[in-house]
Coordinates of C-alpha atoms in Angstrom, one line a residue:
X19 CA -8.8 30.5 105.8
X20 CA -8.5 28.3 108.9
X21 CA -12.3 27.9 109.1
X22 CA -12.4 26.7 105.4
X23 CA -9.7 24.0 106.0
X24 CA -11.6 22.8 109.1
X25 CA -14.8 22.4 107.1
X26 CA -13.0 20.5 104.3
X27 CA -11.4 18.2 106.9
X28 CA -14.8 17.4 108.4
X29 CA -16.1 16.7 104.9
X30 CA -13.3 14.2 104.3
X31 CA -14.0 12.6 107.6
X32 CA -17.6 12.0 106.6
X33 CA -16.5 10.6 103.2
X34 CA -14.0 8.3 105.0
X35 CA -16.7 7.0 107.3
X36 CA -19.0 6.3 104.4
X37 CA -16.2 4.5 102.5
X38 CA -15.4 2.3 105.5
X39 CA -19.1 1.7 106.0
X40 CA -19.7 0.6 102.4
X41 CA -16.4 -1.5 102.4
X42 CA -17.5 -3.2 105.6
X43 CA -21.0 -3.7 104.1
X44 CA -19.4 -5.3 101.0
X45 CA -17.6 -7.9 103.1
X46 CA -21.0 -9.2 104.2
X47 CA -23.0 -8.6 101.0
X48 CA -20.2 -9.6 98.6
X49 CA -20.2 -13.3 99.5
X50 CA -24.0 -13.4 99.5
X51 CA -24.0 -11.9 95.9
X52 CA -21.4 -14.6 94.8
X53 CA -23.4 -17.4 96.5
X54 CA -26.6 -16.1 94.9
X55 CA -24.9 -16.2 91.4
X56 CA -23.6 -19.7 92.1
X57 CA -27.1 -20.9 93.0
X58 CA -28.6 -19.3 89.8
X59 CA -25.9 -20.8 87.6
X60 CA -25.9 -24.2 89.2
X61 CA -29.6 -25.0 88.8
X62 CA -30.2 -27.2 85.8
X63 CA -32.1 -24.9 83.6
X64 CA -31.9 -24.2 79.8
X65 CA -31.9 -20.5 80.7
X66 CA -28.4 -20.9 82.2
X67 CA -26.8 -21.3 78.8
X68 CA -23.2 -22.0 79.8
X69 CA -23.9 -24.4 82.8
X70 CA -26.8 -26.1 81.0
X71 CA -24.7 -26.7 77.9
X72 CA -21.8 -28.0 80.0
X73 CA -24.2 -30.4 81.8
X74 CA -25.9 -31.6 78.6
X75 CA -23.0 -32.1 76.3
X76 CA -20.0 -32.4 78.7
X77 CA -17.6 -30.5 76.5
X78 CA -14.6 -31.5 78.6
X79 CA -12.4 -34.0 76.7
X80 CA -12.7 -37.4 78.3
X81 CA -10.3 -40.3 77.6
X82 CA -10.4 -44.0 78.4
X83 CA -7.0 -45.6 78.7
X84 CA -7.0 -49.4 78.8
X85 CA -4.2 -51.6 80.1
X86 CA -4.3 -55.3 79.4
X87 CA -2.6 -58.0 81.5
X88 CA -1.0 -60.1 78.8
X89 CA -0.6 -63.7 80.0
X90 CA 3.0 -64.9 79.6
X91 CA 2.6 -68.6 80.7
X92 CA -0.8 -70.0 79.7
X93 CA 0.4 -73.6 79.5
X94 CA 2.1 -73.4 82.9
X95 CA -1.1 -71.9 84.4
X96 CA -3.1 -75.0 83.1
X97 CA -0.5 -77.1 84.8
X98 CA -1.2 -75.4 88.2
X99 CA 1.6 -72.8 88.2
X100 CA 1.3 -69.2 89.3
X101 CA 0.2 -66.9 86.5
X102 CA 2.7 -64.4 85.1
X103 CA 1.3 -61.3 83.5
X104 CA 2.8 -58.3 81.7
X105 CA 1.0 -55.0 81.5
X106 CA 0.4 -53.8 78.0
X107 CA -0.9 -50.3 77.1
X108 CA -2.3 -47.8 77.3
X109 CA -4.7 -48.1 74.4
X110 CA -6.4 -44.8 74.5
X111 CA -9.9 -43.9 73.4
X112 CA -11.6 -40.5 73.2
X113 CA -14.9 -40.8 75.0
X114 CA -17.8 -38.7 73.7
X115 CA -20.7 -38.1 76.1
X116 CA -24.0 -36.5 75.2
X117 CA -27.4 -36.4 77.0
X118 CA -30.6 -37.0 75.0
X119 CA -34.3 -37.5 75.6
X120 CA -34.1 -34.7 78.2
X121 CA -37.5 -34.1 79.9
X122 CA -38.2 -31.6 82.6
X123 CA -40.9 -32.4 85.2
X124 CA -43.0 -30.1 87.3
X125 CA -41.5 -31.4 90.6
X126 CA -38.1 -29.9 89.9
X127 CA -36.6 -33.0 88.3
X128 CA -35.3 -33.9 84.9
X129 CA -35.0 -37.2 83.1
X130 CA -32.4 -38.1 80.4
X131 CA -30.4 -40.8 78.8
X132 CA -26.7 -40.4 78.5
X133 CA -25.1 -41.8 75.4
X134 CA -21.4 -42.7 75.1
X135 CA -19.1 -43.6 72.2
X136 CA -15.4 -44.3 72.0
X137 CA -12.8 -43.4 69.3
X138 CA -9.3 -44.9 69.2
X139 CA -6.5 -42.3 69.6
X140 CA -3.3 -43.8 68.0
X141 CA -1.2 -40.8 68.9
X142 CA -1.9 -41.2 72.6
X143 CA -1.5 -45.0 72.6
X144 CA 1.6 -47.2 72.9
X145 CA 0.4 -49.5 70.1
X146 CA -2.4 -50.2 67.7
X147 CA -5.7 -52.0 68.0
X148 CA -4.1 -54.7 65.8
X149 CA -1.7 -55.7 68.6
X150 CA -2.2 -59.3 69.6
X151 CA -2.6 -60.2 73.3
X152 CA -3.4 -63.3 75.3
X153 CA -5.9 -63.2 78.2
X154 CA -8.2 -65.7 80.0
X155 CA -11.3 -66.7 78.0
X156 CA -14.2 -65.6 80.1
X157 CA -16.6 -67.7 78.1
X158 CA -14.8 -70.9 79.1
X159 CA -13.2 -70.3 82.5
X160 CA -16.1 -68.1 83.7
X161 CA -18.7 -70.6 82.6
X162 CA -16.8 -73.4 84.2
X163 CA -17.1 -71.8 87.6
X164 CA -20.8 -70.9 87.0
X165 CA -21.6 -74.5 86.1
X166 CA -19.6 -76.1 88.9
X167 CA -22.8 -77.1 90.7
X168 CA -24.0 -79.3 87.8
X169 CA -23.3 -83.0 87.7
X170 CA -20.1 -84.2 86.3
X171 CA -21.7 -85.8 83.2
X172 CA -23.3 -82.5 82.3
X173 CA -20.0 -80.7 82.8
X174 CA -18.4 -83.2 80.5
X175 CA -21.0 -82.5 77.8
X176 CA -20.3 -78.7 78.2
X177 CA -16.6 -79.4 77.9
X178 CA -17.3 -81.3 74.6
X179 CA -19.3 -78.3 73.4
X180 CA -16.3 -76.0 74.1
X181 CA -14.1 -78.3 71.9
X182 CA -16.8 -78.4 69.2
X183 CA -16.9 -74.6 69.0
X184 CA -13.1 -74.4 69.2
X185 CA -13.1 -72.4 72.5
X186 CA -10.0 -72.8 74.7
X187 CA -9.1 -71.5 78.2
X188 CA -7.1 -68.6 76.8
X189 CA -7.8 -66.1 74.0
X190 CA -5.1 -64.8 71.7
X191 CA -6.8 -61.9 69.9
X192 CA -6.2 -58.3 68.7
X193 CA -6.8 -55.4 71.0
X194 CA -9.7 -54.3 68.8
X195 CA -11.3 -57.8 69.0
X196 CA -10.9 -58.1 72.8
X197 CA -12.4 -54.6 73.2
X198 CA -15.3 -54.5 70.8
X199 CA -16.0 -58.1 70.0
X200 CA -15.0 -61.0 67.8
X201 CA -17.0 -63.7 66.0
X202 CA -17.5 -66.8 68.1
X203 CA -19.4 -69.9 67.1
X204 CA -20.2 -70.5 70.7
X205 CA -21.6 -67.0 71.2
X206 CA -23.8 -67.4 68.1
X207 CA -25.0 -70.8 69.4
X208 CA -25.9 -69.4 72.9
X209 CA -27.6 -66.3 71.5
X210 CA -29.7 -68.5 69.2
X211 CA -30.7 -71.3 71.6
X212 CA -30.2 -69.7 75.0
X213 CA -31.0 -66.0 74.5
X214 CA -30.3 -63.7 77.5
X215 CA -27.5 -65.9 78.8
X216 CA -24.9 -63.5 77.6
X217 CA -24.9 -59.7 78.1
X218 CA -24.4 -59.0 74.4
X219 CA -26.4 -60.2 71.5
X220 CA -23.7 -59.7 68.8
X221 CA -20.0 -60.2 69.0
X222 CA -18.4 -61.0 72.3
X223 CA -16.0 -58.3 73.6
X224 CA -15.1 -56.9 77.0
X225 CA -16.4 -53.4 76.1
X226 CA -18.9 -54.3 73.4
X227 CA -21.9 -53.3 75.5
X228 CA -20.3 -49.9 76.3
X229 CA -19.7 -48.4 72.9
X230 CA -22.6 -46.5 71.3
X231 CA -24.8 -47.3 74.2
X232 CA -26.6 -45.4 77.0
X233 CA -26.2 -45.7 80.8
X234 CA -29.9 -46.0 81.5
X235 CA -32.7 -43.6 82.2
X236 CA -31.7 -41.2 85.0
X237 CA -34.1 -38.9 86.8
X238 CA -32.3 -36.3 88.9
X239 CA -33.1 -33.1 90.9
X240 CA -32.6 -29.8 89.0
X241 CA -32.0 -27.9 92.2
X242 CA -34.7 -25.4 91.5
X243 CA -36.5 -26.1 94.8
X244 CA -33.4 -26.8 96.9
X245 CA -29.9 -26.3 95.5
X246 CA -28.6 -28.8 98.0
X247 CA -30.3 -31.5 96.0
X248 CA -29.1 -30.5 92.5
X249 CA -27.8 -33.5 90.4
X250 CA -28.9 -36.0 93.0
X251 CA -30.4 -39.1 91.5
X252 CA -34.2 -39.7 92.1
X253 CA -34.4 -42.9 90.1
X254 CA -32.5 -45.0 87.6
X255 CA -34.5 -46.9 85.0
X256 CA -37.5 -46.2 87.1
X257 CA -36.0 -47.7 90.2
X258 CA -35.4 -45.9 93.5
X259 CA -33.4 -48.8 94.9
X260 CA -31.6 -51.8 93.4
X261 CA -32.2 -55.6 93.8
X262 CA -28.6 -56.9 93.2
X263 CA -27.5 -56.9 96.8
X264 CA -28.4 -58.5 100.1
X265 CA -29.2 -55.5 102.3
X266 CA -31.3 -52.3 101.8
X267 CA -28.3 -50.1 102.5
X268 CA -26.3 -51.7 99.7
X269 CA -29.2 -51.5 97.4
X270 CA -29.6 -47.7 97.9
X271 CA -29.1 -45.4 95.0
X272 CA -27.2 -42.5 96.6
X273 CA -25.7 -39.3 95.4
X274 CA -25.4 -37.9 91.9
X275 CA -24.9 -39.5 88.5
X276 CA -21.2 -38.9 88.9
X277 CA -20.6 -35.8 86.8
X278 CA -21.4 -32.9 89.1
X279 CA -22.3 -32.4 92.7
X280 CA -24.2 -29.8 94.8
X281 CA -22.3 -26.5 95.5
X282 CA -20.8 -25.1 98.7
X283 CA -18.7 -28.1 99.7
X284 CA -16.6 -28.3 102.9
X285 CA -13.8 -30.6 104.0
X286 CA -16.5 -32.7 105.7
X287 CA -18.3 -33.3 102.5
X288 CA -18.2 -36.6 100.6
X289 CA -18.8 -37.4 96.9
X290 CA -21.5 -40.1 96.7
X291 CA -22.6 -41.2 93.2
X292 CA -24.4 -44.1 91.5
X293 CA -22.4 -46.1 88.9
X294 CA -24.5 -48.4 86.6
X295 CA -21.3 -50.1 85.5
X296 CA -20.3 -51.0 89.1
X297 CA -24.0 -51.8 89.8
X298 CA -23.9 -49.9 93.1
X299 CA -23.4 -46.5 94.7
X300 CA -19.9 -45.4 95.5
X301 CA -18.6 -42.7 97.9
X302 CA -15.3 -40.8 97.8
X303 CA -13.9 -38.9 100.8
X304 CA -11.9 -35.7 101.2
X305 CA -8.1 -36.0 101.1
X306 CA -6.6 -32.5 100.6
X307 CA -7.1 -29.1 99.2
X308 CA -5.1 -27.7 96.3
X309 CA -5.2 -25.5 93.2
X310 CA -5.5 -26.1 89.4
X311 CA -4.2 -23.2 87.4
X312 CA -5.2 -20.8 90.2
X313 CA -8.6 -22.4 90.8
X314 CA -9.1 -23.8 94.3
X315 CA -10.0 -27.4 94.6
X316 CA -10.7 -30.3 97.0
X317 CA -9.4 -33.7 96.1
X318 CA -11.6 -36.7 96.9
X319 CA -10.3 -40.2 96.9
X320 CA -11.6 -43.8 97.4
X321 CA -11.5 -44.8 101.1
X322 CA -9.8 -48.1 101.9
X323 CA -13.2 -49.5 102.9
X324 CA -14.7 -48.9 99.4
X325 CA -14.1 -52.5 98.3
X326 CA -13.5 -54.0 101.7
X327 CA -15.2 -57.3 102.4
X328 CA -17.9 -57.7 105.1
X329 CA -15.5 -59.1 107.6
X330 CA -13.2 -56.0 107.5
X331 CA -16.1 -53.5 107.1
X332 CA -19.5 -54.7 108.2
X333 CA -21.6 -52.3 106.1
X334 CA -20.3 -54.1 103.0
X335 CA -21.7 -57.4 104.2
X336 CA -24.5 -56.9 101.8
X337 CA -22.2 -57.0 98.8
X338 CA -21.1 -60.5 99.6
X339 CA -20.5 -63.4 99.0
X340 CA -17.1 -61.8 99.4
X341 CA -13.5 -62.9 98.9
X342 CA -10.5 -61.0 100.1
X343 CA -10.8 -57.2 100.9
X344 CA -10.3 -55.1 97.8
X345 CA -12.6 -57.1 95.6
X346 CA -16.2 -56.3 94.7
X347 CA -18.2 -59.3 93.5
X348 CA -20.4 -58.0 90.6
X349 CA -21.6 -61.5 89.5
X350 CA -25.1 -60.6 90.7
X351 CA -25.5 -58.0 88.0
X352 CA -23.3 -59.8 85.3
X353 CA -25.4 -62.9 84.6
X354 CA -23.7 -64.6 87.6
X355 CA -20.3 -64.6 85.8
X356 CA -17.5 -64.8 88.4
X357 CA -16.3 -61.2 87.8
X358 CA -14.7 -59.0 90.4
X359 CA -13.9 -55.2 90.3
X360 CA -10.9 -53.8 92.2
X361 CA -8.5 -51.0 92.1
X362 CA -5.7 -51.5 89.5
X363 CA -2.9 -54.0 90.5
X364 CA -5.0 -54.7 93.6
X365 CA -4.1 -51.4 95.2
X366 CA -5.7 -51.0 98.7
X367 CA -6.5 -54.7 98.6
X368 CA -5.5 -57.7 100.7
X369 CA -1.8 -58.3 100.0
X370 CA -2.4 -62.0 99.6
X371 CA -3.9 -61.3 96.2
X372 CA -0.5 -60.1 95.0
X373 CA 1.0 -63.5 96.0
X374 CA -1.2 -65.4 93.5
X375 CA 0.0 -63.5 90.4
X376 CA 3.4 -62.4 89.2
X377 CA 3.8 -59.0 87.5
X378 CA 1.8 -56.6 89.8
X379 CA 3.1 -53.6 91.6
X380 CA 0.4 -51.3 93.0
X381 CA 1.0 -47.7 94.0
X382 CA -1.3 -44.8 94.7
X383 CA 0.0 -42.4 92.1
X384 CA -0.6 -44.8 89.2
X385 CA -3.5 -46.8 90.5
X386 CA -5.5 -44.7 93.0
X387 CA -8.6 -42.9 91.8
X388 CA -9.5 -39.3 92.5
X389 CA -11.9 -36.5 91.6
X390 CA -10.8 -32.8 92.0
X391 CA -13.8 -30.6 92.8
X392 CA -14.3 -26.9 92.8
X393 CA -15.9 -26.7 96.2
X394 CA -17.9 -23.5 95.6
X395 CA -19.8 -24.9 92.6
X396 CA -19.4 -28.7 92.9
X397 CA -18.0 -28.9 89.3
X398 CA -15.2 -31.4 88.7
X399 CA -12.0 -29.9 87.5
X400 CA -9.9 -33.0 87.1
X401 CA -11.1 -36.6 87.2
X402 CA -9.3 -40.0 87.1
X403 CA -11.5 -43.1 87.7
X404 CA -9.4 -46.3 87.7
X405 CA -10.9 -49.7 88.0
X406 CA -9.7 -53.3 87.3
X407 CA -11.6 -56.2 85.8
X408 CA -10.8 -59.6 87.3
X409 CA -11.9 -63.2 86.6
X410 CA -12.2 -65.8 89.4
X411 CA -11.0 -69.1 87.9
X412 CA -10.2 -72.5 89.2
X413 CA -10.1 -76.2 88.2
X414 CA -13.5 -77.6 87.7
X415 CA -13.8 -81.4 87.4
X416 CA -15.4 -82.6 84.2
X417 CA -14.4 -79.5 82.2
X418 CA -11.0 -80.4 80.9
X419 CA -10.3 -76.9 79.6
X420 CA -9.6 -75.8 83.2
X421 CA -6.7 -78.3 83.5
X422 CA -5.1 -78.0 86.9
X423 CA -5.6 -74.3 87.3
X424 CA -5.0 -73.1 90.8
X425 CA -7.8 -71.1 92.4
X426 CA -7.0 -67.5 91.7
X427 CA -8.6 -64.0 91.1
X428 CA -7.0 -63.3 87.7
X429 CA -6.5 -59.7 86.6
X430 CA -7.5 -59.2 83.0
X431 CA -7.3 -55.5 82.4
X432 CA -7.7 -52.1 84.1
X433 CA -8.9 -48.9 82.7
X434 CA -8.7 -45.2 83.5
X435 CA -11.4 -42.7 82.6
X436 CA -10.0 -39.2 82.9
X437 CA -10.9 -35.7 82.0
X438 CA -10.1 -32.2 83.0
X439 CA -11.4 -28.7 82.3
X440 CA -9.2 -26.7 79.9
X441 CA -9.3 -24.1 77.1
X442 CA -12.1 -21.5 76.9
X443 CA -14.2 -23.3 79.6
X444 CA -11.3 -23.1 82.0
X445 CA -10.7 -19.4 81.2
X446 CA -14.4 -18.6 81.8
X447 CA -14.4 -20.6 85.0
X448 CA -11.2 -18.8 86.2
X449 CA -12.7 -15.3 85.3
X450 CA -16.1 -15.8 87.0
X451 CA -15.0 -17.8 90.0
X452 CA -11.5 -16.6 90.8
X453 CA -10.8 -13.2 89.2
X454 CA -14.2 -11.5 89.9
X455 CA -14.4 -12.7 93.6
X456 CA -10.8 -11.6 94.1
X457 CA -11.5 -8.2 92.6
X458 CA -14.5 -7.9 94.9
X459 CA -12.5 -8.9 97.9
X460 CA -9.7 -6.5 97.1
X461 CA -12.3 -3.8 96.5
X462 CA -13.9 -4.2 99.9
X463 CA -10.7 -4.2 101.8
X464 CA -9.3 -1.4 99.6
X465 CA -12.4 0.7 100.5
X466 CA -11.9 0.0 104.2
X467 CA -8.2 0.9 104.1
X468 CA -8.9 4.1 102.0
X469 CA -11.7 5.2 104.2
X470 CA -9.6 4.7 107.4
X471 CA -6.7 6.6 105.8
X472 CA -9.0 9.4 104.8
X473 CA -10.5 9.6 108.3
X474 CA -7.0 9.7 110.0
X475 CA -5.5 12.3 107.6
X476 CA -8.7 14.5 107.8
X477 CA -8.9 14.2 111.5
X478 CA -5.2 15.2 111.8
X479 CA -5.8 18.3 109.6
X480 CA -8.9 19.2 111.5
X481 CA -7.1 18.8 114.8
X482 CA -4.1 20.8 113.5
X483 CA -6.4 23.8 112.6
X484 CA -8.5 23.6 115.8
X485 CA -5.8 22.6 118.4
X486 CA -3.9 24.8 121.0
X487 CA -1.6 26.3 118.4
X488 CA -4.5 27.2 116.2
X489 CA -6.3 28.7 119.2
X490 CA -3.2 30.7 120.3
X491 CA -2.9 32.0 116.7
X492 CA -6.5 33.0 116.8
X493 CA -6.0 34.8 120.1
X494 CA -3.0 36.7 118.7
X495 CA -5.0 37.7 115.7
X496 CA -7.8 39.0 118.0
X497 CA -5.3 41.0 120.2
X498 CA -3.8 42.5 117.1
X499 CA -7.2 43.5 115.8
X500 CA -8.1 44.9 119.3
X501 CA -4.9 47.0 119.3
X502 CA -5.6 48.3 115.8
X503 CA -9.1 49.2 116.8
X504 CA -7.8 50.9 120.0
X505 CA -5.2 52.9 118.0
X506 CA -7.9 54.0 115.6
X507 CA -10.1 55.1 118.4
X508 CA -7.3 57.2 120.0
X509 CA -5.9 58.6 116.8
X510 CA -9.2 59.6 115.3
X511 CA -10.1 62.3 118.0
X512 CA -6.6 63.8 117.8
X513 CA -7.0 64.3 114.1
X514 CA -10.3 65.9 114.7
X515 CA -9.0 68.3 117.2
X516 CA -6.2 69.4 114.9
X517 CA -8.7 70.1 112.2

């Protein structure tokens, strides 16, 4: 009986050792299996049904919220007083994104055009597109700055043209007209006799060129040859570099197209991407880690140097001529119109900009931009891109519409494009990238713990049956058997003699 228990104990020890071995092996092999699956599912390939569909159609709901700076004192501004503005909004639009003309190339790249369209969402907005607002007239005040270098007589003729076409320094229009365009005799005249001077060929609106349009022809890496390059831009509209800016560094097209990034990110990673709307590459930096509904994430934000001028941050010298830090001069890609991009309410900008306008109050929570990324896959979980459109305006002699306007960078509107993973996609994401890896992790450590426990218990049982007590018991059994055998030996002859 003791011998059987000992053999069983040895068997359990062997089983325990094997369990620990496979558990330990799983700690090394498990992450490799997960990484291999991430690589396979991250490559842009129609065979990867879920990830390819997600890249092609972007099923995540995206919304654009627009906030206008309604001008409260237009007459006083023309008299040289400081502008007073009041934020109105948000006016929210659902943004639909879809890729088309998708063409795969032999060198592990893919080309496509991304089309976008916007649909007003009354239930999410504070008002309607019929709301009436007053903002600076870019056609007049922007043109005045652009034409400042012309002679005074020519400027006076231009001023007469403004009056002829009934164009004043400020516009009072509905939200819908300001967004998507309104009829203008001046615009019709310029498009007829000076084609190409304006960015749009139809009605003039701040977002008229965005709706039902594409962002250009992108060619990006599929990641098939090197997963570290997946989603990175090879060219845009056939260009591998831009010509808007003054230095090769500023003209570089860096990073991705701004929707996904390569997997396996660390806290040292950055988020570079090319934005056709900003006419340049941008780069966000790591801020903190966190979780979204149990899914780990890294938050990336805009560094303070993103829109810094060349004096405060020398690499940005190529984006000049600059004004105060916090302003990006995009006139070079906007028909030389004196337009500047910034963070909303001049957040992270030179404080002097706030002194020129009443009604601004920047803070990071409402006006900072961020992208929350799942670091293992490079997929954005939560996105909020916030930018402000500003017009540089001033008094220009000969153009009476400018009155006595003080030199100012005037905020016109700011918008937020936001989206987040939710619904079935989030559930699938959570199952594949949180639950399954966790189960694998618990399994490997569970196997190690179970194996160690089995070894310890089996070893104890084996020692118990083969230790000193067991040996003493065996000796006692042997002595007893010897006595019995001796007794039999003595007793047997006596019986024989009696017989």
